[in-house]
Short mmCIF file of C-alpha atoms in Angstrom, two decimals:
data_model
loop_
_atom_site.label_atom_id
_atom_site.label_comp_id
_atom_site.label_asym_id
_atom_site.label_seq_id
_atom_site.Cartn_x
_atom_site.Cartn_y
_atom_site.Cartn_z
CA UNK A 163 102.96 161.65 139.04
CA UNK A 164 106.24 162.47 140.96
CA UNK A 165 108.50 159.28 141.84
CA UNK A 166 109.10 160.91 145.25
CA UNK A 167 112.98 162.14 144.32
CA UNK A 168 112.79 160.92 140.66
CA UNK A 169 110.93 162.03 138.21
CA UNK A 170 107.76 159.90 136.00
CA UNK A 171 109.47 157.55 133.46
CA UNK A 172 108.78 154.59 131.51
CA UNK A 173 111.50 152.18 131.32
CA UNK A 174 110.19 148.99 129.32
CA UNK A 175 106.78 148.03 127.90
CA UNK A 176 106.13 144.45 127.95
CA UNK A 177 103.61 142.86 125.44
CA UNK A 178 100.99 140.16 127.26
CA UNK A 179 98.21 138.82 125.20
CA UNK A 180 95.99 141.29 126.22
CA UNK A 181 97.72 144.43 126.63
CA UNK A 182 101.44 145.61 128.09
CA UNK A 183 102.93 145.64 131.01
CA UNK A 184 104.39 149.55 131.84
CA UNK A 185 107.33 149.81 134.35
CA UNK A 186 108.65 152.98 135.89
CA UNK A 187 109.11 155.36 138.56
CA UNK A 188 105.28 156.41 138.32
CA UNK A 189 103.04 156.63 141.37
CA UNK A 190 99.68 157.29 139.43
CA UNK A 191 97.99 156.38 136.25
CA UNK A 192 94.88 157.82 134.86
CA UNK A 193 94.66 159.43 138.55
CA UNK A 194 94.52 156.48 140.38
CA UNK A 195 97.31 155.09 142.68
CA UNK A 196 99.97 152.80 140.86
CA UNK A 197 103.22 152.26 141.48
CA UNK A 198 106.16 150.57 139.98
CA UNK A 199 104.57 148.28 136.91
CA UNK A 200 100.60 148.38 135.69
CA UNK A 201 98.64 146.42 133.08
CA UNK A 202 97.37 148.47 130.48
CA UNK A 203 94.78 147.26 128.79
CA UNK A 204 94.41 146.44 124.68
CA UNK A 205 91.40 148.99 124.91
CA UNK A 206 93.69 151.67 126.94
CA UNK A 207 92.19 151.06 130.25
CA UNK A 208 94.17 150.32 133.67
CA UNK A 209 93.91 146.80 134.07
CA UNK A 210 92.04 147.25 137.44
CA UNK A 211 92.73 143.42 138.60
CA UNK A 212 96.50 143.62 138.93
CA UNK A 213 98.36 146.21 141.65
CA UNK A 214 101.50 145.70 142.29
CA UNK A 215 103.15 145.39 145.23
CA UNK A 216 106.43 147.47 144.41
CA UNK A 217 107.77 151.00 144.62
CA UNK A 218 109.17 151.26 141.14
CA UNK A 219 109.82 149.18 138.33
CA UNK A 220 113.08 148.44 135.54
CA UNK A 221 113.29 145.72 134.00
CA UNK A 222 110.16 143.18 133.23
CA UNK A 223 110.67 139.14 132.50
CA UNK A 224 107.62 137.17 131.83
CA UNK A 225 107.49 133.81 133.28
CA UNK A 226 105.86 130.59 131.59
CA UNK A 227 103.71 130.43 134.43
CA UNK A 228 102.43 133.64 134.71
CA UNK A 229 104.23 134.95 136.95
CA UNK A 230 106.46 138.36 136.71
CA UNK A 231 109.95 138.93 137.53
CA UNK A 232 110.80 143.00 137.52
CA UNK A 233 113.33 144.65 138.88
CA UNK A 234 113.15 148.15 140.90
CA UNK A 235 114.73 151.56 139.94
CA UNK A 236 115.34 153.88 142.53
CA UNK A 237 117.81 156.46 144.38
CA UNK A 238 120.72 154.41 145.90
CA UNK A 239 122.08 157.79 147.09
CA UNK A 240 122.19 161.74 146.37
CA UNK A 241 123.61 161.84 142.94
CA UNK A 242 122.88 158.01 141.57
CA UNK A 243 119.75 156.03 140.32
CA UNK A 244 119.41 152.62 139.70
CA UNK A 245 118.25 148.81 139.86
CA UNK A 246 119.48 146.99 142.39
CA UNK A 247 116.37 144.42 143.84
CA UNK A 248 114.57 141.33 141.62
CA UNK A 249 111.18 141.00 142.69
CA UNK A 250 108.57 137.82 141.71
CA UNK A 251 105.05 138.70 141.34
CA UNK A 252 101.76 136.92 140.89
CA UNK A 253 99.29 137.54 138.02
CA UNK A 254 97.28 140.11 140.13
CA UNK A 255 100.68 141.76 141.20
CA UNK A 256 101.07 141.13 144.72
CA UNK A 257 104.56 139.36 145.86
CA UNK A 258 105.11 136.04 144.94
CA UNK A 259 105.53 134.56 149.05
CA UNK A 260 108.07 131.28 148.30
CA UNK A 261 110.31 134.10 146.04
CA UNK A 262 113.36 135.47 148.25
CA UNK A 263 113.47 138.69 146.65
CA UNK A 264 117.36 139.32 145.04
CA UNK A 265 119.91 142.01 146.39
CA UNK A 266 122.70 142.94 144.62
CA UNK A 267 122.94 145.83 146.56
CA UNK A 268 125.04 144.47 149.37
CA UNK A 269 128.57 144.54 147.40
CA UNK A 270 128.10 148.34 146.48
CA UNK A 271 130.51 148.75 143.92
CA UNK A 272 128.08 150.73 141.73
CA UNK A 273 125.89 147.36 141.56
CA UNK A 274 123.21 147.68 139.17
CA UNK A 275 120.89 145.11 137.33
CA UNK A 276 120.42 146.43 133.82
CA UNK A 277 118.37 143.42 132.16
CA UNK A 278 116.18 140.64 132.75
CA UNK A 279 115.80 137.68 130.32
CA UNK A 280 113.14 134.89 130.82
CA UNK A 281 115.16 131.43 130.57
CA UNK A 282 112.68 129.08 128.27
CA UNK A 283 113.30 125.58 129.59
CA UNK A 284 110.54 125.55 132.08
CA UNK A 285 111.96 125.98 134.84
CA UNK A 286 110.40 129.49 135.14
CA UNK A 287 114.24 130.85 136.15
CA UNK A 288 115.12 133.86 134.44
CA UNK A 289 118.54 135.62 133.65
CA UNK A 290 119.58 138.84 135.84
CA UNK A 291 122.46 140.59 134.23
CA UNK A 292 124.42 144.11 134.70
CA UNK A 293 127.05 145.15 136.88
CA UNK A 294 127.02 143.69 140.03
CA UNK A 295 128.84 140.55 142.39
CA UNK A 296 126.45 138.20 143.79
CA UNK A 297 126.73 136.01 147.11
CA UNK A 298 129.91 136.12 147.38
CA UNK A 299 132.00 134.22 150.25
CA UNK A 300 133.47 137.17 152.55
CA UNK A 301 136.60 135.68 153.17
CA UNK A 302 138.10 137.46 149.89
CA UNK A 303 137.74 140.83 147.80
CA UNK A 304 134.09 140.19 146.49
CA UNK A 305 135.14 141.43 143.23
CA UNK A 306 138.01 138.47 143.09
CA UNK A 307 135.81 135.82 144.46
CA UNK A 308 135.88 132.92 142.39
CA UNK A 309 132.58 131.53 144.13
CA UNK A 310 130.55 134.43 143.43
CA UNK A 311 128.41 135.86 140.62
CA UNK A 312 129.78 138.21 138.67
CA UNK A 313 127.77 140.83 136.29
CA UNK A 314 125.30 137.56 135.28
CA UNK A 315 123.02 135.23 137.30
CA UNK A 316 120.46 132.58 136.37
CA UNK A 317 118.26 132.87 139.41
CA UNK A 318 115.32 130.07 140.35
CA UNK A 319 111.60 130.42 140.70
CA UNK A 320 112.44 131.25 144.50
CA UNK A 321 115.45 133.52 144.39
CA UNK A 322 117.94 130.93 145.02
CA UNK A 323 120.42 130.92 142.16
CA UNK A 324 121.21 128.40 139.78
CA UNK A 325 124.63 127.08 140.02
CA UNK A 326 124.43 124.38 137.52
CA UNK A 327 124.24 125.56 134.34
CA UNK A 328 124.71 127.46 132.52
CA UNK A 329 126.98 129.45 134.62
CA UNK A 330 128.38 131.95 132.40
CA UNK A 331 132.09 133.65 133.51
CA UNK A 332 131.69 137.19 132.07
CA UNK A 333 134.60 140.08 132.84
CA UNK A 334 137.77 141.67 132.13
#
């Protein structure tokens, strides 16, 4: 079905033991009402016991613990689409509660997350990388912040980010 302003597409399939995981702009599969990421089943079917709490769906991470970090994919404004939120969820899709969902959104700048990596330590943190300037300090230009994330993040099992290690320097 229609996305609202963008139109039906699958942006990753994710392998689980017994099936995939599907994200996208979707709103329905096999005529029922799904949006953002689904379970699809070994045997084909929707994988009626998970429903996800989201709008749309990017980028999929699969946590040690079951859990599910995705990101969403939607219009930021008239002529540009994108990722810009990481969102936690629980085995049968609804919101992980102690997760603080992520916002890179708030520097503008184009921010976009364009991957997702699961870290395997077990911590259950997971990388969030793309173009983007995270919590920066507001007293300087966030792009020339030397306290902020820039473009890479290792972010905890309840949004906070990890500012231990490693903490990667990528840019120009």
């Amino acid at each position: 079905g229609n996305g609202g302003l963008i139109f039906s597409e699958v942006f990753q399939l994710e392998p689980t033991g017994n099936g995939v995981y599907a994200a996208g702009t979707f709103t329905k599969v096999n005529g029922e009402s799904r949006r953002g990421i689904v379970r699809i089943l070994e045997t084909g079917q929707l994988d009626s016991g998970f429903n996800a709490e989201i709008r749309s769906g990017y980028r999929v991470a699969l946590s040690a613990d079951g859990t599910i970090y995705v990101t969403n994919y939607e219009r930021l404004d008239i002529s540009v689409a994108g990722s810009q939120i990481l969102y936690r969820l629980n085995a049968n899709g609804s919101r992980v509660g102690a997760f603080t969902p992520v916002n890179v959104f708030t520097v503008g700048f184009n921010a976009r997350i364009f991957a997702l990596a699961p870290v395997s330590d077990g911590t259950n943190d997971v990388l969030n990388g793309g173009r983007f300037v995270l919590d920066y300090s507001g007293s300087v230009n966030p792009l020339f912040d030397p306290t902020a994330f820039h473009n890479l993040a290792r972010i905890n099992p309840d949004g906070s980010r990890d500012r231990e290690q490693p903490r990667p320097r990528l840019g120009n």
